[in-house]
PQR file of N, CA, C, O and H, with PARSE charges and radii, in Angstrom:
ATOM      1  N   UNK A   1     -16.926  -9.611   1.399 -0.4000 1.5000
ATOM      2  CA  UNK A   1     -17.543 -10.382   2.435 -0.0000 2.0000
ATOM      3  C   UNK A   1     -16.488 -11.252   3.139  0.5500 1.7000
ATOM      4  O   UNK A   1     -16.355 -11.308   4.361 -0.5500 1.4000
ATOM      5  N   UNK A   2     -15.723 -11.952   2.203 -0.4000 1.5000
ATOM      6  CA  UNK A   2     -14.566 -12.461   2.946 -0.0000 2.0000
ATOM      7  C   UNK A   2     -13.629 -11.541   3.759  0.5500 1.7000
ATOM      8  O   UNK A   2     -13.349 -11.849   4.918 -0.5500 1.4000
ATOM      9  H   UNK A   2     -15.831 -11.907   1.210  0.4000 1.0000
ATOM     10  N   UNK A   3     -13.228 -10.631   3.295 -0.4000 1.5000
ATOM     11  CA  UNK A   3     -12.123 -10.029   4.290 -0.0000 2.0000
ATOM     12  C   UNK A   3     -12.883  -9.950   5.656  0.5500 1.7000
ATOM     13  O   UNK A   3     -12.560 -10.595   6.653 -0.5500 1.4000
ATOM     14  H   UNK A   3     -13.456 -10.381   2.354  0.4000 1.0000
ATOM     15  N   UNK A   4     -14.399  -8.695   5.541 -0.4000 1.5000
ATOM     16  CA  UNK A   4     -15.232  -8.683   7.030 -0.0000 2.0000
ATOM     17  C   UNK A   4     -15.294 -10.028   7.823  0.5500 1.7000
ATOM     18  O   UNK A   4     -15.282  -9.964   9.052 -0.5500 1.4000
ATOM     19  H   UNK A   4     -14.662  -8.171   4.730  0.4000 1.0000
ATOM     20  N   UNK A   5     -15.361 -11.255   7.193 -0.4000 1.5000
ATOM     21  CA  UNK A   5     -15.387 -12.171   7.934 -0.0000 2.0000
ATOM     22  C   UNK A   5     -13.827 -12.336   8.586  0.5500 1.7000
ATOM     23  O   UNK A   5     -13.652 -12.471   9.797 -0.5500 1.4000
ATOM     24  H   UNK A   5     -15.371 -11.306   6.195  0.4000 1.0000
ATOM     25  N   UNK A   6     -12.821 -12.307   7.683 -0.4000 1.5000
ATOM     26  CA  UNK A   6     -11.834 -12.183   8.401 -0.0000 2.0000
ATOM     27  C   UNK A   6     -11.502 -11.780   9.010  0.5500 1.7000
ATOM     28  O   UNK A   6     -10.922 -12.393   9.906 -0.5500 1.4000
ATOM     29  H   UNK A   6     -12.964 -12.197   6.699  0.4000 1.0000
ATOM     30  N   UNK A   7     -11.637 -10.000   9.010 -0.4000 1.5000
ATOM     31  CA  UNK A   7     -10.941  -9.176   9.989 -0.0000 2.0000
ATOM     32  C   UNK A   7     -12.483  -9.385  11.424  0.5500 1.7000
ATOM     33  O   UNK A   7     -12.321  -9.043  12.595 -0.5500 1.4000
ATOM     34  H   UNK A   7     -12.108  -9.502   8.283  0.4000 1.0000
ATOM     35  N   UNK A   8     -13.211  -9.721  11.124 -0.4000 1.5000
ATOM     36  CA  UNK A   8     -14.438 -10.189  12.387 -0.0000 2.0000
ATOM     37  C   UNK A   8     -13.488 -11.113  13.425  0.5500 1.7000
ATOM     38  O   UNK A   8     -13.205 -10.882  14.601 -0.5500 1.4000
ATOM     39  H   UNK A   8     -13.343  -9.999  10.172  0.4000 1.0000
ATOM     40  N   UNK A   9     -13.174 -12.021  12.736 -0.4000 1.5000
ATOM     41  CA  UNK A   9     -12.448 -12.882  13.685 -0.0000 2.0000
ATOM     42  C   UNK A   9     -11.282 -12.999  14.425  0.5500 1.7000
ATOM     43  O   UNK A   9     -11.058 -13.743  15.379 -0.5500 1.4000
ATOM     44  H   UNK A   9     -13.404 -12.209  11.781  0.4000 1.0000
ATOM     45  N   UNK A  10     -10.472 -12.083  13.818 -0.4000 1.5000
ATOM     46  CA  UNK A  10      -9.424 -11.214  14.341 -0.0000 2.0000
ATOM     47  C   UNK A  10      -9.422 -10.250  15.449  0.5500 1.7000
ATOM     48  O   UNK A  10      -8.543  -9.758  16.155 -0.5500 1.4000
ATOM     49  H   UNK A  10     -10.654 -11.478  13.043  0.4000 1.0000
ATOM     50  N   UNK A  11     -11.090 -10.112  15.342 -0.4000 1.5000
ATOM     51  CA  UNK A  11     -11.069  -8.649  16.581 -0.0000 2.0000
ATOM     52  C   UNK A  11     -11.869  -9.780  17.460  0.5500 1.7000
ATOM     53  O   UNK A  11     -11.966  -9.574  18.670 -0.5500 1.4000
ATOM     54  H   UNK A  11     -11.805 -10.512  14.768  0.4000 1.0000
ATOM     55  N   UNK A  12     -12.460 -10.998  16.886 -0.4000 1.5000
ATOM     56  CA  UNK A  12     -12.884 -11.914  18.331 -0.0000 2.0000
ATOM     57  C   UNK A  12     -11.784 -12.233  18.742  0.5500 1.7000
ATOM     58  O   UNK A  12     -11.800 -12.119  19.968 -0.5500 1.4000
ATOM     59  H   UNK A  12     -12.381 -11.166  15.904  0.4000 1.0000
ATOM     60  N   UNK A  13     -10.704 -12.618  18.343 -0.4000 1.5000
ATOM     61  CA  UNK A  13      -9.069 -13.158  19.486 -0.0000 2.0000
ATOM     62  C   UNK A  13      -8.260 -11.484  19.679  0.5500 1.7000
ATOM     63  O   UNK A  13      -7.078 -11.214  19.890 -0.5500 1.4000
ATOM     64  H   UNK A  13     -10.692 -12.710  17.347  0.4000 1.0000
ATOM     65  N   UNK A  14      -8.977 -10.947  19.574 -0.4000 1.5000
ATOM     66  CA  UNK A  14      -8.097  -9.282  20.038 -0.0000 2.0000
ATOM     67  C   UNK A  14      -7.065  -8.672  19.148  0.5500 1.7000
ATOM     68  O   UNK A  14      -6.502  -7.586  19.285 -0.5500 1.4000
ATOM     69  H   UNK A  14      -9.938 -11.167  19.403  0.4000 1.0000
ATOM     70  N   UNK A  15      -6.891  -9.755  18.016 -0.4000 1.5000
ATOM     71  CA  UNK A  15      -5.440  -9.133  17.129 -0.0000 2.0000
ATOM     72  C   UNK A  15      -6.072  -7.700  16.140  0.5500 1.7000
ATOM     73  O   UNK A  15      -5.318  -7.147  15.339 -0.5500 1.4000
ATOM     74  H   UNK A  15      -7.349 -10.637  17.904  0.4000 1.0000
ATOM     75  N   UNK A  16      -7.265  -7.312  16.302 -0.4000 1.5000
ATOM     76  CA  UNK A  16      -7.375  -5.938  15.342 -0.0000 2.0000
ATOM     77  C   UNK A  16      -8.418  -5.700  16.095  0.5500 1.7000
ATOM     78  O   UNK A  16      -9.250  -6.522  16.480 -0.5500 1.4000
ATOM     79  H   UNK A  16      -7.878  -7.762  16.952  0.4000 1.0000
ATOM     80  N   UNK A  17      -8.356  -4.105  16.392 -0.4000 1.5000
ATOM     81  CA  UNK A  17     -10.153  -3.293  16.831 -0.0000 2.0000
ATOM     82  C   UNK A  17     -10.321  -2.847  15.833  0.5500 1.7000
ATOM     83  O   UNK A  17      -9.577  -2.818  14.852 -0.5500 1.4000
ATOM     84  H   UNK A  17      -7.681  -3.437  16.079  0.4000 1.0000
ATOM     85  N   UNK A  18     -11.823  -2.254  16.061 -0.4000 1.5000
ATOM     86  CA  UNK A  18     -12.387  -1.662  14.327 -0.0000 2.0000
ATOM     87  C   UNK A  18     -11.852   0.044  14.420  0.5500 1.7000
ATOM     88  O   UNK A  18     -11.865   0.924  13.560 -0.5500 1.4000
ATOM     89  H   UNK A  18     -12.427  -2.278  16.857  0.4000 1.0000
ATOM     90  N   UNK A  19     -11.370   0.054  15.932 -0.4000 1.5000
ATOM     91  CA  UNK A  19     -11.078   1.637  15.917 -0.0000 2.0000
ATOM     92  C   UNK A  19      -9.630   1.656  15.533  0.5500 1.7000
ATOM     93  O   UNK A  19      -9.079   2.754  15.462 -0.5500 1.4000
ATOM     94  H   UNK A  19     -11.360  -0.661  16.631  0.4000 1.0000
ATOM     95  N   UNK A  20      -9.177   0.930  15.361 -0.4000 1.5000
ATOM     96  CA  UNK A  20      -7.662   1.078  14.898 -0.0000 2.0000
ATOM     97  C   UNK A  20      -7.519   1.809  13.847  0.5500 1.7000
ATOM     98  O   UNK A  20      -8.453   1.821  13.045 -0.5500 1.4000
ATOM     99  H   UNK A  20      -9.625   0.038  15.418  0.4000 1.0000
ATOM    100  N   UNK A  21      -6.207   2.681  13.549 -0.4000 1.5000
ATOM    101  CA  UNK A  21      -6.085   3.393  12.642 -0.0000 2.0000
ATOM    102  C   UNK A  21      -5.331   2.614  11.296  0.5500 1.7000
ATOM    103  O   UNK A  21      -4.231   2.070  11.195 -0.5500 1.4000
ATOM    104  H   UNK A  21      -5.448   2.672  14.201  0.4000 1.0000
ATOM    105  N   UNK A  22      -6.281   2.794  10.463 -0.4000 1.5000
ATOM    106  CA  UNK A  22      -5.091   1.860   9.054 -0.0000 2.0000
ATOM    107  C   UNK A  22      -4.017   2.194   8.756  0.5500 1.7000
ATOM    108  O   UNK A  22      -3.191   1.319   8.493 -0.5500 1.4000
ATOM    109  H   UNK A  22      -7.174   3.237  10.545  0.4000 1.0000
ATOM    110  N   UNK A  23      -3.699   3.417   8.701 -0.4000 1.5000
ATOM    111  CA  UNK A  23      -2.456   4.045   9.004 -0.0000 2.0000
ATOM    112  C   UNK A  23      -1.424   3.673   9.117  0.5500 1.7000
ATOM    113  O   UNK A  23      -0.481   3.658   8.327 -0.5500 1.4000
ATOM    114  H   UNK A  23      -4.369   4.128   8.915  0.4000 1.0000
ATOM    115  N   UNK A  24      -1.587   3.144  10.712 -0.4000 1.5000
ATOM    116  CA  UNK A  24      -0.572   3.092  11.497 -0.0000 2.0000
ATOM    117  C   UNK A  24      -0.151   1.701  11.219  0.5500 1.7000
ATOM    118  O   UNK A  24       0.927   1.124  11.077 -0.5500 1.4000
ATOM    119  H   UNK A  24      -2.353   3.156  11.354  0.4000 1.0000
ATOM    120  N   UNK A  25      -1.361   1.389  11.194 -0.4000 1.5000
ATOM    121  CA  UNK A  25      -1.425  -0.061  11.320 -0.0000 2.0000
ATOM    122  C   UNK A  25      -0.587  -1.324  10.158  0.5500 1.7000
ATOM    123  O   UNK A  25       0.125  -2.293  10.423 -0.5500 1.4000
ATOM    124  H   UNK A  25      -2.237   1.858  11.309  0.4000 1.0000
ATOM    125  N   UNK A  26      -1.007  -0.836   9.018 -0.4000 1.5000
ATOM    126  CA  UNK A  26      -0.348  -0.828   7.514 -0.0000 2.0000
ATOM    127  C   UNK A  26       1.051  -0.033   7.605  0.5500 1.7000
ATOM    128  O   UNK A  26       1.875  -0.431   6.781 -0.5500 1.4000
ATOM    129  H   UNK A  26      -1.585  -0.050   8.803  0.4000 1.0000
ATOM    130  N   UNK A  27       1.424   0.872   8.332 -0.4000 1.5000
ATOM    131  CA  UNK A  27       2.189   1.461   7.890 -0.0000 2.0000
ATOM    132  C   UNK A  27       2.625   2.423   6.519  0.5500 1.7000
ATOM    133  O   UNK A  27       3.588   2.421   5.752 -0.5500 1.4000
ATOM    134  H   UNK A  27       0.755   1.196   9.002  0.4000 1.0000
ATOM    135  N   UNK A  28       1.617   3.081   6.626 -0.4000 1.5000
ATOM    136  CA  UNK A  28       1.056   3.283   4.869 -0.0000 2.0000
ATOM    137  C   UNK A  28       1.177   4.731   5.290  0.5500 1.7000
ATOM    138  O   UNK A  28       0.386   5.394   4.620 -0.5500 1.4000
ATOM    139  H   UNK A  28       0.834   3.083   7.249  0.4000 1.0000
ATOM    140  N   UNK A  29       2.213   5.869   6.580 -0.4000 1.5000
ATOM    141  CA  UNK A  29       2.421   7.252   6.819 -0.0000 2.0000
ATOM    142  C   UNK A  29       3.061   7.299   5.276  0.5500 1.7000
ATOM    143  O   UNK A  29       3.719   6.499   4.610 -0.5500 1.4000
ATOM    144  H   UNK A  29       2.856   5.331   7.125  0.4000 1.0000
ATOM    145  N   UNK A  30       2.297   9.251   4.939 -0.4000 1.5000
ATOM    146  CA  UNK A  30       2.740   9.198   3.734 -0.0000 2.0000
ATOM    147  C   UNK A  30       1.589   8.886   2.697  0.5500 1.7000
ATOM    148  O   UNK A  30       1.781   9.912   2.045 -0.5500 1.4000
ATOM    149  H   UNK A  30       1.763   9.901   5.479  0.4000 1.0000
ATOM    150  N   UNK A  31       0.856   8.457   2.230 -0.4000 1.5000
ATOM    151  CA  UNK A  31       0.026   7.713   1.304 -0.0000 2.0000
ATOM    152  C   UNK A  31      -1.060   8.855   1.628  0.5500 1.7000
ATOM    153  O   UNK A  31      -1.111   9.672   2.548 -0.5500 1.4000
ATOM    154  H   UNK A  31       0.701   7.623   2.760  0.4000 1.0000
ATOM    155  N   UNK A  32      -2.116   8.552   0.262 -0.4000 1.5000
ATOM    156  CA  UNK A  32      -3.292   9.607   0.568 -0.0000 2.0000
ATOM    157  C   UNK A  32      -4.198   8.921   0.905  0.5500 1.7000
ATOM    158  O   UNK A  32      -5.285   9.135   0.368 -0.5500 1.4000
ATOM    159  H   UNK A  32      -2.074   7.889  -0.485  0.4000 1.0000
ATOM    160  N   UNK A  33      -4.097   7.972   1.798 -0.4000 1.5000
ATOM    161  CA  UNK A  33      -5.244   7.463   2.537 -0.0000 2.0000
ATOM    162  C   UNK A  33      -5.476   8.804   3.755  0.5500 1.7000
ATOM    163  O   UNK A  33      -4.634   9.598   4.173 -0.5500 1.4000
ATOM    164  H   UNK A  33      -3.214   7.798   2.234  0.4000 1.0000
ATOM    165  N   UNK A  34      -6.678   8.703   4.040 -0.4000 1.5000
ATOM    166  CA  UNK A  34      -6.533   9.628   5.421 -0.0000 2.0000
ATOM    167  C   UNK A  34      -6.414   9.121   6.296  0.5500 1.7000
ATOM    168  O   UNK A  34      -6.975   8.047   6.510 -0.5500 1.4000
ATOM    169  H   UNK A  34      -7.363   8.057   3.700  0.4000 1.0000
ATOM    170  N   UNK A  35      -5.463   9.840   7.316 -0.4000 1.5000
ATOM    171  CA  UNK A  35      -4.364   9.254   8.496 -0.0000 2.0000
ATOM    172  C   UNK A  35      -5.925   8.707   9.707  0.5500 1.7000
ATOM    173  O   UNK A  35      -5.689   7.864  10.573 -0.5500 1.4000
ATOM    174  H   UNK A  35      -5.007  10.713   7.143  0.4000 1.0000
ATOM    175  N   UNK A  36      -6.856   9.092   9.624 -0.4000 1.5000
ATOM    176  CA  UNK A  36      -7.780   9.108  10.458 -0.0000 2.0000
ATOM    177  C   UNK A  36      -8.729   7.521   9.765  0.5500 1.7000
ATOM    178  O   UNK A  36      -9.332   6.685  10.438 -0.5500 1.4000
ATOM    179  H   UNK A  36      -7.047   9.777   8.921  0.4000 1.0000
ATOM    180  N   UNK A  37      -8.617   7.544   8.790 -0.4000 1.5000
ATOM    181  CA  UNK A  37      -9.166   6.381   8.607 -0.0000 2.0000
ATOM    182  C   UNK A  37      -9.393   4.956   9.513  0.5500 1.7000
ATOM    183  O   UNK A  37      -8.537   4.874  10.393 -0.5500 1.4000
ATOM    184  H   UNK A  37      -8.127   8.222   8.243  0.4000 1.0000
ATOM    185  N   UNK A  38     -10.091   4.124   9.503 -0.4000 1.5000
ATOM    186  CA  UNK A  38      -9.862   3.514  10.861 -0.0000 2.0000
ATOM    187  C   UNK A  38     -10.711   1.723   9.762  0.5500 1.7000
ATOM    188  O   UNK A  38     -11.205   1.764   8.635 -0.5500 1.4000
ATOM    189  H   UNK A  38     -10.787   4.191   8.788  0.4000 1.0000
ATOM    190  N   UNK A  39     -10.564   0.494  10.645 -0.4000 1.5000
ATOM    191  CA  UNK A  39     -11.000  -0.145  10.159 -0.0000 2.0000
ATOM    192  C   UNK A  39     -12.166  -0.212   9.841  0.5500 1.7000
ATOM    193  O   UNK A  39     -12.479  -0.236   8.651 -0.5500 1.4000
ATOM    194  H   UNK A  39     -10.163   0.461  11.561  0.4000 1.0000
ATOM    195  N   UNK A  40     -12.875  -0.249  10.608 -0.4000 1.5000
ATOM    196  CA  UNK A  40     -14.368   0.022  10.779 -0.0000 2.0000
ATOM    197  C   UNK A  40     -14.597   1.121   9.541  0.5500 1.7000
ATOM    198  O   UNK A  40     -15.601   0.821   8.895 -0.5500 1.4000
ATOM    199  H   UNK A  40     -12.621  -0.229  11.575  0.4000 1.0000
ATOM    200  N   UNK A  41     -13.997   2.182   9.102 -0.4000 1.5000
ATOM    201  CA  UNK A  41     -14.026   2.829   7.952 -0.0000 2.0000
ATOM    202  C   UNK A  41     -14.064   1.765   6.881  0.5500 1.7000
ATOM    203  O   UNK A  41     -15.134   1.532   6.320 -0.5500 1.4000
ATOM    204  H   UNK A  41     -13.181   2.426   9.626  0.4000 1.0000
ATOM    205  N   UNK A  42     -12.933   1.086   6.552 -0.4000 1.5000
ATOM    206  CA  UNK A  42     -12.441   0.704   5.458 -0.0000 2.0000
ATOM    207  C   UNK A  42     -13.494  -0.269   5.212  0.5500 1.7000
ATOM    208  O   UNK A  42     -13.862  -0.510   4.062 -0.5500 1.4000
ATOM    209  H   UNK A  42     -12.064   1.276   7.008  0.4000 1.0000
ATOM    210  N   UNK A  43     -14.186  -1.051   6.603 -0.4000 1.5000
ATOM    211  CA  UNK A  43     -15.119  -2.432   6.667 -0.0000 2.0000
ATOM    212  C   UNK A  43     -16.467  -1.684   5.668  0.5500 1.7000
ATOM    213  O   UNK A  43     -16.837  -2.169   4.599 -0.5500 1.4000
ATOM    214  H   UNK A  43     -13.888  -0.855   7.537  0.4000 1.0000
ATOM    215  N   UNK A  44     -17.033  -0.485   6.264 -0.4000 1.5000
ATOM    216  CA  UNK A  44     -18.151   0.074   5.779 -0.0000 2.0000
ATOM    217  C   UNK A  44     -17.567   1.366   4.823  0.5500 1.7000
ATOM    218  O   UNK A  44     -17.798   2.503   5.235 -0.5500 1.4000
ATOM    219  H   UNK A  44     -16.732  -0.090   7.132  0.4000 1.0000
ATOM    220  N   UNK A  45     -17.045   1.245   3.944 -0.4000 1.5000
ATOM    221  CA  UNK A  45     -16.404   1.962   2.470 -0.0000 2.0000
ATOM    222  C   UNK A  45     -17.028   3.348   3.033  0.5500 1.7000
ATOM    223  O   UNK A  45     -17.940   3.996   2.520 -0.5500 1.4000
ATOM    224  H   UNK A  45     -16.857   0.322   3.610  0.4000 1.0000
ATOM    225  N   UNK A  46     -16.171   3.691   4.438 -0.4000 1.5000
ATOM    226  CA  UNK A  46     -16.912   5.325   4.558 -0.0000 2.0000
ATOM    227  C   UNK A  46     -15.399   5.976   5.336  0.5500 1.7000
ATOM    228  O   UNK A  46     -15.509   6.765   6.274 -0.5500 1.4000
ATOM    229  H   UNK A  46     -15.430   3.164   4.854  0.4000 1.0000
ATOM    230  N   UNK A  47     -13.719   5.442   4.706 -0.4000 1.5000
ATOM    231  CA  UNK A  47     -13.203   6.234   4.589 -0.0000 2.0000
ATOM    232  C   UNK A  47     -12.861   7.173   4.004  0.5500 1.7000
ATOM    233  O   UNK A  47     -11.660   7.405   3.860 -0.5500 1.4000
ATOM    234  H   UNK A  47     -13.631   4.801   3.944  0.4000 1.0000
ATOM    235  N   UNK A  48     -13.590   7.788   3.620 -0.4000 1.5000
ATOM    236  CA  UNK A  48     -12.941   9.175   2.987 -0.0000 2.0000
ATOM    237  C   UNK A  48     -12.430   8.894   1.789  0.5500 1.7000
ATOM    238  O   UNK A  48     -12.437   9.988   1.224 -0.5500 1.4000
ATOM    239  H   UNK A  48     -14.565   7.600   3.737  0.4000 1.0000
ATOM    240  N   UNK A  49     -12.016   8.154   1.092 -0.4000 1.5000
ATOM    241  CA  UNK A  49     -11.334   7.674   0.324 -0.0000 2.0000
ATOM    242  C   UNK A  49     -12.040   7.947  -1.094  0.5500 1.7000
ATOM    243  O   UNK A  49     -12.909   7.138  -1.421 -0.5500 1.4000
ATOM    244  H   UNK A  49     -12.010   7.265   1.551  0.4000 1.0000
ATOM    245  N   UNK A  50     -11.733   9.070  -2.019 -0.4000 1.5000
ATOM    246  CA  UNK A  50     -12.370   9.514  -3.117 -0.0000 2.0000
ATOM    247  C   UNK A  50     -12.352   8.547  -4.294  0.5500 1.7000
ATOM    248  O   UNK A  50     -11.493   7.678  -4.441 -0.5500 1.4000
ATOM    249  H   UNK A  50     -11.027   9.727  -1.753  0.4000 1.0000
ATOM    250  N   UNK A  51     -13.040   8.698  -4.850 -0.4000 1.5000
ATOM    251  CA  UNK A  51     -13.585   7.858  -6.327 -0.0000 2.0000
ATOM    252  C   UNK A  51     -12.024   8.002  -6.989  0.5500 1.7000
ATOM    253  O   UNK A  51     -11.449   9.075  -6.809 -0.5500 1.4000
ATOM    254  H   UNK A  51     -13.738   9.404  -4.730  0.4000 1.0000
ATOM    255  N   UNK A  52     -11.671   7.451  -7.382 -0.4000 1.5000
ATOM    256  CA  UNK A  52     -10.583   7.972  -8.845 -0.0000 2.0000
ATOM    257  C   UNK A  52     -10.634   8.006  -9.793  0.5500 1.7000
ATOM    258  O   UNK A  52      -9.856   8.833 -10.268 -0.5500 1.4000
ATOM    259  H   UNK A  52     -12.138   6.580  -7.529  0.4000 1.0000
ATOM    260  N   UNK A  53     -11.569   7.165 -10.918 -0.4000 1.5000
ATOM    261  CA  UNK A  53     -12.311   7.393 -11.691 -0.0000 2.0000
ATOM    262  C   UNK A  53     -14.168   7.106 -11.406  0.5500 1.7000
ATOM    263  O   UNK A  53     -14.936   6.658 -10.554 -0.5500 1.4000
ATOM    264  H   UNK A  53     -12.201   6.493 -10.532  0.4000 1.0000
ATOM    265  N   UNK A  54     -14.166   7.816 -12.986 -0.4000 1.5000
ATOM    266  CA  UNK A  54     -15.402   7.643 -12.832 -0.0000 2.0000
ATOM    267  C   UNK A  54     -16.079   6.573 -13.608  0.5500 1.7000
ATOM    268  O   UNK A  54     -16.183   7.102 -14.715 -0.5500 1.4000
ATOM    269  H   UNK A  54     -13.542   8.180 -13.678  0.4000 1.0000
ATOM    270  N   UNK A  55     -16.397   5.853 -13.664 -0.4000 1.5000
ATOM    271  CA  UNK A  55     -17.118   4.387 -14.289 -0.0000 2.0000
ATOM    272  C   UNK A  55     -17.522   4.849 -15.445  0.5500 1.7000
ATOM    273  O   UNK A  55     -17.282   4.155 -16.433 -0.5500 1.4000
ATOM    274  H   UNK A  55     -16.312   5.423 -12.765  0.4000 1.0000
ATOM    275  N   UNK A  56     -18.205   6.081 -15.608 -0.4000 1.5000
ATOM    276  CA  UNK A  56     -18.963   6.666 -16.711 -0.0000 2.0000
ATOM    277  C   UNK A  56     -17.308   7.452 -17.822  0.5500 1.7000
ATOM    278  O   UNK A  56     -17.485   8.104 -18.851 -0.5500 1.4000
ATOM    279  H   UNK A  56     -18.400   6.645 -14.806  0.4000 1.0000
ATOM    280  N   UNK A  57     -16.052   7.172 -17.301 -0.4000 1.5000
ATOM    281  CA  UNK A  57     -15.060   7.569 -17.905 -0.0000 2.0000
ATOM    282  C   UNK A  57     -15.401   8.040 -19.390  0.5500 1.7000
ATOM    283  O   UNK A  57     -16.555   7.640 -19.542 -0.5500 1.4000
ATOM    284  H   UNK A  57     -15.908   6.643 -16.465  0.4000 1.0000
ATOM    285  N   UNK A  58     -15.061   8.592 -20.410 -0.4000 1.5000
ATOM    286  CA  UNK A  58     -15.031   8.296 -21.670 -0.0000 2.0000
ATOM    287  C   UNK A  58     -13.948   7.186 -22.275  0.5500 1.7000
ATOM    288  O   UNK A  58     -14.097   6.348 -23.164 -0.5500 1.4000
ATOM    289  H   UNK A  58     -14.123   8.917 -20.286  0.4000 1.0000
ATOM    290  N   UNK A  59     -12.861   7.491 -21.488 -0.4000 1.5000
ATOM    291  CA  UNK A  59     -11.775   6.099 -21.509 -0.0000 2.0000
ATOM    292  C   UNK A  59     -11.697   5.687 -20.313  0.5500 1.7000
ATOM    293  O   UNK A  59     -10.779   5.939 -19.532 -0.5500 1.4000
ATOM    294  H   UNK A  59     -12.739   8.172 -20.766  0.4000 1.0000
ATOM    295  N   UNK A  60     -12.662   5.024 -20.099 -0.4000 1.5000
ATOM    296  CA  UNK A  60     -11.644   4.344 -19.019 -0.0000 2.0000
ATOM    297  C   UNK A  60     -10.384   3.459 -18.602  0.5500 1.7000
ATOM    298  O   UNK A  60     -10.001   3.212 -17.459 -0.5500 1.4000
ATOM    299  H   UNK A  60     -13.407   4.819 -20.733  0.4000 1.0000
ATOM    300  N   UNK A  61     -10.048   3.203 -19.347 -0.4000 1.5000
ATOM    301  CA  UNK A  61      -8.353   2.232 -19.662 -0.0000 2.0000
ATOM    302  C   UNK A  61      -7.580   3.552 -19.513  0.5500 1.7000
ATOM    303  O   UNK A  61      -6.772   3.783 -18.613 -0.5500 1.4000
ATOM    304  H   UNK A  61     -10.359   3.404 -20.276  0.4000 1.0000
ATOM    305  N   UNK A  62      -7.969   4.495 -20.628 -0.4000 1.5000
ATOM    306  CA  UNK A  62      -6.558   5.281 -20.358 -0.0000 2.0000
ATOM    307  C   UNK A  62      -6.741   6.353 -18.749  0.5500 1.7000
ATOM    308  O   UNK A  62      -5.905   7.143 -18.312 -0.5500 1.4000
ATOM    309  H   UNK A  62      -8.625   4.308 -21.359  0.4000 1.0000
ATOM    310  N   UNK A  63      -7.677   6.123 -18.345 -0.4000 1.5000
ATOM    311  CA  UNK A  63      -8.340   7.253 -17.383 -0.0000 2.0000
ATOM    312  C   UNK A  63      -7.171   6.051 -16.281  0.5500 1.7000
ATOM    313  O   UNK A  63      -6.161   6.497 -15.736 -0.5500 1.4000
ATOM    314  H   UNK A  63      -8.356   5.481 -18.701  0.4000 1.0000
ATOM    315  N   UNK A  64      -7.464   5.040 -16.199 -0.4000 1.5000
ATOM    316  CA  UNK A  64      -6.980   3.943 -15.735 -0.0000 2.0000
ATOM    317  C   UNK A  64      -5.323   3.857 -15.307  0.5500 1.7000
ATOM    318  O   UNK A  64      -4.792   3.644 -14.217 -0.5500 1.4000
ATOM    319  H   UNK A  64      -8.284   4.678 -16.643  0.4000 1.0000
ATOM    320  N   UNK A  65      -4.668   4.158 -16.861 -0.4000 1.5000
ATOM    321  CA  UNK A  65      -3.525   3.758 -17.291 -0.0000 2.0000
ATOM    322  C   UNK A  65      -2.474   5.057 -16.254  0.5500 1.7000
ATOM    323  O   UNK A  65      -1.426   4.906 -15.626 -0.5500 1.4000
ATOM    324  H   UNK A  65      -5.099   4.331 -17.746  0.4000 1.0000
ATOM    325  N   UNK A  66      -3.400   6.341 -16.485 -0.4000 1.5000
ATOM    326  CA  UNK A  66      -2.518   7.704 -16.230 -0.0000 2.0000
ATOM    327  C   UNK A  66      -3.043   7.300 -14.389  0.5500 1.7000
ATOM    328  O   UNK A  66      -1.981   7.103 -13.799 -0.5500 1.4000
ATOM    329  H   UNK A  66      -4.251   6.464 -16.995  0.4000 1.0000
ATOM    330  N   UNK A  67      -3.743   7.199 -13.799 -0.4000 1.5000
ATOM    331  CA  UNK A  67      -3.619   6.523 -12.513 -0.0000 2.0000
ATOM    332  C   UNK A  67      -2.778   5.501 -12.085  0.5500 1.7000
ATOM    333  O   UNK A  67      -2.656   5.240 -10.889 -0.5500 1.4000
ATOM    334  H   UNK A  67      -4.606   7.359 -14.279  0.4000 1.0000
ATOM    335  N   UNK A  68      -2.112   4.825 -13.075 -0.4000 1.5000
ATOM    336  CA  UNK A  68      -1.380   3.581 -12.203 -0.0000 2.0000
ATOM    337  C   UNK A  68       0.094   4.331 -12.640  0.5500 1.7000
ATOM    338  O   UNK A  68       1.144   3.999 -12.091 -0.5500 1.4000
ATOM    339  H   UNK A  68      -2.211   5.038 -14.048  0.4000 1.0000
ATOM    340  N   UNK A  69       0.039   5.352 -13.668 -0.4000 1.5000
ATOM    341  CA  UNK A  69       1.459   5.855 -13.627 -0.0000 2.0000
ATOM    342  C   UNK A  69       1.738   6.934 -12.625  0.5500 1.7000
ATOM    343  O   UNK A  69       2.889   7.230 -12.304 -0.5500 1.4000
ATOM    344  H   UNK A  69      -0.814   5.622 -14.115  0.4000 1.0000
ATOM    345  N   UNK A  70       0.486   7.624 -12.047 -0.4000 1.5000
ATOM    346  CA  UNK A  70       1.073   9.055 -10.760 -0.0000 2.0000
ATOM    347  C   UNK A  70       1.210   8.261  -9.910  0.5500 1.7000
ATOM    348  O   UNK A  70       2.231   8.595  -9.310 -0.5500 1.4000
ATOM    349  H   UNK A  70      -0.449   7.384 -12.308  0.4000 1.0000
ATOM    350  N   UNK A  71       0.584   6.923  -9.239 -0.4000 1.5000
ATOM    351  CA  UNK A  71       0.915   6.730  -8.508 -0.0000 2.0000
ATOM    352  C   UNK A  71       1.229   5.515  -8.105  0.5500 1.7000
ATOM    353  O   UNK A  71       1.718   5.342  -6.989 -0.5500 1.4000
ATOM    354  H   UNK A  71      -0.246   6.652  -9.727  0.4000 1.0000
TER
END
């Protein structure tokens, strides 16, 4: 809730649109975000952006652990 309020007020003084690409924007070419992603994505959790685990893990720590080491 805080960030939306933040980045809200940012696009009232013009410094971010919601169509902007995160991408570019972050500078994050390269990364498996998708290049198409846009703020307005990221605001309403409907970039593309897959689960990595699953909550229902059997481990989740180690399900956890081998994620923070690929990447």
């Amino acid at each position: 809730m805080f960030t939306t309020a933040a980045i809200m007020q940012l696009i009232e003084v013009r410094k971010i649109d919601l169509d902007m690409r995160v991408v570019e924007y972050l500078e994050l070419k390269g990364t498996k975000l998708p290049p198409e992603a846009t703020v307005y994505n990221m605001l309403t959790m409907t970039s593309g952006i897959a689960a990595w685990i699953s909550e229902d893990a059997e481990d989740f720590n180690a399900e956890w652990a081998k994620l923070c080491r690929e990447h």
